CSV table of C-alpha atoms and ligand atoms in Angstrom, one decimal:
chain,number,residue,atom,x,y,z
N,8,SER,CA,-14.6,-14.0,-8.4
N,9,GLU,CA,-17.2,-11.3,-6.6
N,10,ARG,CA,-14.1,-10.1,-4.5
N,11,GLU,CA,-11.9,-9.8,-7.7
N,12,ALA,CA,-15.1,-7.4,-9.3
N,13,ALA,CA,-15.4,-5.6,-6.1
N,14,LYS,CA,-11.6,-4.7,-6.6
N,15,ARG,CA,-11.9,-3.9,-10.1
N,16,ARG,CA,-14.7,-1.3,-9.3
N,17,ALA,CA,-13.0,0.3,-6.7
N,18,GLY,CA,-10.0,0.7,-8.9
N,19,GLU,CA,-11.7,1.9,-11.7
N,20,ARG,CA,-13.9,4.3,-9.7
N,21,ALA,CA,-10.6,5.7,-7.9
N,22,VAL,CA,-9.4,6.6,-11.9
N,23,GLU,CA,-12.4,9.0,-12.2
N,24,ALA,CA,-10.2,11.6,-10.2
N,25,ALA,CA,-7.5,11.6,-12.2
N,26,GLU,CA,-7.6,14.8,-14.7
N,27,ASP,CA,-5.4,16.3,-17.1
N,28,GLY,CA,-2.0,17.3,-15.6
N,29,SER,CA,-2.5,14.8,-12.6
N,30,VAL,CA,0.8,13.2,-11.4
N,31,VAL,CA,-0.6,10.0,-10.1
N,32,GLY,CA,1.1,7.8,-7.5
N,33,LEU,CA,0.5,4.2,-8.4
N,34,GLY,CA,-0.2,1.9,-5.5
N,35,SER,CA,1.2,-1.9,-5.2
N,36,GLY,CA,-1.4,-4.8,-4.9
N,37,SER,CA,-4.1,-6.4,-6.8
N,38,THR,CA,-6.4,-3.6,-6.4
N,39,ALA,CA,-4.0,-0.8,-7.0
N,40,ALA,CA,-3.3,-3.1,-10.2
N,41,HIS,CA,-7.0,-2.6,-11.4
N,42,ALA,CA,-6.5,1.4,-11.0
N,43,ILE,CA,-3.4,1.2,-12.9
N,44,ARG,CA,-4.9,-0.6,-15.9
N,45,ALA,CA,-8.0,1.6,-15.8
N,46,LEU,CA,-5.7,4.7,-15.9
N,47,GLY,CA,-3.9,3.0,-19.0
N,48,ARG,CA,-7.3,3.0,-20.8
N,49,GLU,CA,-7.8,6.7,-20.0
N,50,VAL,CA,-4.1,7.5,-21.1
N,51,ASP,CA,-4.9,5.6,-24.4
N,52,ALA,CA,-8.3,7.7,-24.7
N,53,GLY,CA,-6.1,11.1,-24.5
N,54,LEU,CA,-6.0,11.6,-20.7
N,55,ASP,CA,-2.7,13.6,-20.1
N,56,VAL,CA,-1.1,12.3,-16.7
N,57,GLU,CA,2.2,10.8,-15.4
N,58,GLY,CA,2.7,7.9,-12.9
N,59,VAL,CA,4.8,7.5,-9.9
N,60,PRO,CA,5.4,3.8,-9.1
N,61,THR,CA,5.4,2.4,-5.8
N,62,SER,CA,7.0,-0.6,-6.6
N,63,PHE,CA,8.5,-3.3,-9.3
N,64,GLN,CA,5.1,-4.5,-9.9
N,65,ALA,CA,3.3,-1.0,-10.2
N,66,ARG,CA,6.0,0.1,-12.7
N,67,GLU,CA,5.8,-3.1,-14.9
N,68,ILE,CA,1.8,-2.9,-15.2
N,69,ALA,CA,2.5,0.9,-15.9
N,70,ILE,CA,4.9,0.5,-18.7
N,71,ASP,CA,2.6,-2.5,-20.1
N,72,VAL,CA,-0.7,-0.3,-20.3
N,73,GLY,CA,1.6,3.0,-21.5
N,74,ILE,CA,1.3,5.5,-18.7
N,75,PRO,CA,4.0,7.9,-18.6
N,76,LEU,CA,6.3,7.7,-15.7
N,77,THR,CA,7.9,10.1,-13.6
N,78,THR,CA,9.8,10.5,-10.2
N,79,LEU,CA,9.3,12.2,-7.1
N,80,ASP,CA,12.2,14.4,-8.2
N,81,GLU,CA,10.6,15.9,-11.0
N,82,ALA,CA,7.0,16.0,-10.1
N,83,ASP,CA,4.7,16.8,-7.3
N,84,VAL,CA,2.0,13.9,-6.6
N,85,THR,CA,-1.3,15.3,-6.8
N,86,LEU,CA,-3.3,12.0,-6.2
N,87,ALA,CA,-2.1,8.5,-5.0
N,88,ILE,CA,-4.1,5.4,-5.5
N,89,ASP,CA,-3.1,2.6,-3.4
N,90,GLY,CA,-4.7,-0.5,-1.4
N,91,ALA,CA,-4.5,-1.6,1.8
N,92,ASP,CA,-5.1,-4.6,3.9
N,93,GLN,CA,-7.1,-3.1,6.9
N,94,ILE,CA,-8.8,0.1,7.0
N,95,ALA,CA,-10.1,1.9,9.9
N,96,GLY,CA,-11.3,5.4,9.4
N,97,ARG,CA,-8.1,7.1,8.3
N,98,ASP,CA,-5.5,4.6,9.7
N,99,LEU,CA,-4.3,2.1,7.4
N,100,LEU,CA,-2.6,-1.6,7.6
N,101,LYS,CA,-0.4,-2.1,4.6
N,102,GLY,CA,2.4,-4.2,3.5
N,103,GLY,CA,0.6,-7.5,2.7
N,104,GLY,CA,2.6,-7.0,-0.6
N,105,GLY,CA,6.0,-6.2,1.1
N,106,ALA,CA,5.6,-2.6,-1.1
N,107,HIS,CA,4.9,-0.3,1.8
N,108,ALA,CA,8.2,1.5,1.9
N,109,ARG,CA,8.0,3.2,-1.4
N,110,GLU,CA,4.1,3.2,-0.9
N,111,LYS,CA,4.7,5.4,2.1
N,112,ILE,CA,6.9,7.6,0.7
N,113,VAL,CA,4.4,8.4,-2.5
N,114,ASP,CA,1.4,8.3,-0.5
N,115,ALA,CA,2.7,10.7,2.0
N,116,ALA,CA,4.0,13.2,-0.7
N,117,ALA,CA,0.7,13.0,-2.6
N,118,ASP,CA,-1.8,16.0,-2.1
N,119,ARG,CA,-4.5,13.4,-1.6
N,120,LEU,CA,-4.7,9.3,-1.2
N,121,LEU,CA,-7.5,7.4,-2.6
N,122,VAL,CA,-7.6,4.0,-0.9
N,123,VAL,CA,-9.0,1.3,-3.2
N,124,ALA,CA,-10.2,-1.8,-1.4
N,125,ASP,CA,-13.1,-4.7,-1.4
N,126,PRO,CA,-15.1,-4.6,1.8
N,127,THR,CA,-13.4,-7.2,3.4
N,128,LYS,CA,-10.4,-4.7,4.3
N,129,GLU,CA,-12.8,-2.3,6.4
N,130,VAL,CA,-12.4,-3.1,10.2
N,131,ASP,CA,-13.4,-1.1,13.2
N,132,VAL,CA,-9.6,-1.4,14.7
N,133,LEU,CA,-6.5,-2.3,12.9
N,134,ASP,CA,-5.7,-5.8,14.3
N,135,GLY,CA,-3.6,-7.7,11.5
N,136,PRO,CA,0.1,-8.4,11.6
N,137,VAL,CA,2.4,-5.3,10.9
N,138,PRO,CA,5.2,-5.6,8.2
N,139,VAL,CA,8.3,-4.2,9.2
N,140,GLU,CA,11.0,-3.8,6.6
N,141,VAL,CA,14.2,-4.1,8.2
N,142,LEU,CA,18.0,-4.1,7.1
N,143,PRO,CA,19.1,-7.7,6.8
N,144,ASP,CA,21.8,-7.1,9.5
N,145,ALA,CA,19.5,-5.6,11.7
N,146,ARG,CA,17.0,-8.5,11.8
N,147,THR,CA,17.5,-10.0,15.1
N,148,PRO,CA,18.0,-7.0,16.9
N,149,VAL,CA,15.0,-5.6,15.6
N,150,ALA,CA,13.0,-8.8,16.5
N,151,ASP,CA,14.4,-8.6,20.0
N,152,ALA,CA,13.2,-4.8,20.3
N,153,ILE,CA,9.5,-5.9,18.8
N,154,ARG,CA,9.3,-8.7,21.2
N,155,ARG,CA,10.2,-6.0,24.0
N,156,LEU,CA,7.1,-3.8,22.5
N,157,GLY,CA,4.8,-6.8,22.9
N,158,GLY,CA,4.8,-7.9,19.3
N,159,ARG,CA,5.5,-11.6,17.8
N,160,PRO,CA,8.0,-11.1,14.9
N,161,GLU,CA,8.0,-13.8,12.4
N,162,LEU,CA,10.5,-13.2,9.1
N,163,ARG,CA,8.6,-13.1,5.9
N,164,ARG,CA,9.7,-16.5,3.9
N,165,ALA,CA,9.3,-16.9,0.4
N,166,ASP,CA,7.3,-19.6,-1.4
N,167,ARG,CA,9.2,-19.9,-4.6
N,168,LYS,CA,12.5,-19.0,-3.4
N,169,SER,CA,14.9,-20.7,-0.8
N,170,GLY,CA,14.9,-18.3,2.5
N,171,PRO,CA,13.2,-15.0,3.2
N,172,VAL,CA,11.0,-12.8,1.1
N,173,VAL,CA,13.4,-9.6,-0.3
N,174,SER,CA,11.8,-6.5,-0.9
N,175,ASP,CA,12.2,-4.3,-4.0
N,176,ASN,CA,14.8,-2.5,-1.7
N,177,GLY,CA,17.0,-5.6,-0.8
N,178,ASN,CA,15.6,-5.7,2.7
N,179,LEU,CA,13.9,-8.3,4.9
N,180,ILE,CA,10.6,-8.1,6.2
N,181,LEU,CA,9.1,-9.0,9.7
N,182,ASP,CA,5.5,-9.6,10.1
N,183,CYS,CA,4.8,-8.7,13.5
N,184,GLU,CA,1.6,-9.5,15.5
N,185,PHE,CA,0.6,-7.1,18.1
N,186,GLY,CA,-3.2,-7.8,18.4
N,187,ALA,CA,-5.6,-5.2,18.3
N,188,MET,CA,-4.2,-1.7,17.8
N,189,PRO,CA,-7.0,0.9,18.5
N,190,ALA,CA,-4.5,3.7,18.9
N,191,PRO,CA,-1.7,2.9,16.6
N,192,THR,CA,0.2,6.3,16.5
N,193,GLY,CA,2.6,5.4,19.6
N,194,LEU,CA,3.6,1.9,18.3
N,195,ALA,CA,3.9,3.4,14.8
N,196,ALA,CA,6.5,5.9,16.5
N,197,ASP,CA,8.2,3.2,18.5
N,198,LEU,CA,8.8,0.9,15.4
N,199,SER,CA,10.1,3.8,13.2
N,200,ALA,CA,12.6,4.7,16.0
N,201,LEU,CA,14.4,1.2,16.2
N,202,PRO,CA,17.7,1.3,14.4
N,203,GLY,CA,17.5,-0.9,11.4
N,204,VAL,CA,13.8,-0.4,10.7
N,205,VAL,CA,13.3,1.1,7.1
N,206,GLU,CA,9.5,1.4,7.2
N,207,HIS,CA,6.4,-0.5,8.7
N,208,GLY,CA,2.9,-0.8,7.5
N,209,LEU,CA,1.0,1.4,10.0
N,210,PHE,CA,-0.3,4.3,7.8
N,211,VAL,CA,-1.6,6.3,10.6
N,212,ASP,CA,-4.1,9.0,9.4
N,213,PHE,CA,-3.2,8.5,5.7
N,214,ALA,CA,-6.8,7.9,4.2
N,215,ASP,CA,-8.3,11.1,2.8
N,216,GLU,CA,-10.9,9.1,0.5
N,217,VAL,CA,-12.0,5.4,0.5
N,218,CYS,CA,-13.4,3.6,-2.7
N,219,LEU,CA,-14.8,0.5,-1.5
N,220,GLY,CA,-15.8,-1.8,-4.4
N,221,THR,CA,-18.7,-4.3,-3.8
N,222,GLU,CA,-20.0,-6.6,-6.5
N,223,THR,CA,-22.6,-4.3,-8.3
N,224,ASP,CA,-21.4,-1.1,-6.9
N,225,VAL,CA,-18.8,1.5,-5.1
N,226,THR,CA,-18.9,3.3,-2.2
N,227,VAL,CA,-16.9,6.4,-2.0
N,228,PHE,CA,-16.3,8.1,1.6
N,229,GLU,CA,-13.9,10.5,3.3
N,230,PRO,CA,-13.1,8.6,6.7
V,321,DER,O1,1.1,-4.2,0.1
V,321,DER,C1,0.1,-3.2,0.3
V,321,DER,O2,0.1,-2.6,0.9
V,321,DER,C2,-0.8,-3.6,-0.8
V,321,DER,O3,-1.6,-2.4,-0.9
V,321,DER,C3,-1.7,-4.6,-0.3
V,321,DER,O4,-1.8,-4.8,1.0
V,321,DER,C4,-3.1,-4.6,-0.8
V,321,DER,O5,-3.2,-5.5,-1.5
V,321,DER,P1,-4.5,-6.3,-2.4
V,321,DER,O6,-5.2,-5.0,-3.2
V,321,DER,O7,-3.7,-7.1,-3.3
V,321,DER,O8,-5.4,-6.8,-1.2
């Protein structure tokens, strides 16, 4: 499809920033998957890099395409390549794939974050539901606190499993509608402060570079 071609172009373009010796944060989601596969092709061609995966999915693809893996305990991430659900300047809304807790760790540790996306992700103001990963025991008090913050929390339910989605970390996810978020810094801090919140999908001031794929081309820019 046109959108898939755009995602593939964005992912492939981002990989051009990887060089011998790079330690690359490997993002999650379908666009980042294109980048991981492209990086695997570069490794086959002799590129000397290591990857730090951000999810079960990223690790599985990286192993499949032969990217040597390392961890944050052993290496400094020079470059992270990751997708997003919405992009507003340097601010991102992430977590559509439920991997945002480990993504944020790696993206924050990286010297530079390249966001890869198709043009539908670019918005003027973040306004999508904010995924909030919570310890299972905290689901109800966190949902109550989110309502007091003006949000509408909804437990993310699984399609092919009875009950809720369970994250790679064994936690639950609340998708929280807050409407338009023109200044997400305060809300991000409020969510992080709630007891039982593991991580949320507001990545404020994270995007160092954006690779937006189109059907025929890629636009690369620093927000
Ligand atoms: O969960 C995430 O943050 C992913 O990056 C995801 O939201 C982007 O997914 P996509 O590249 O499949 O649209």
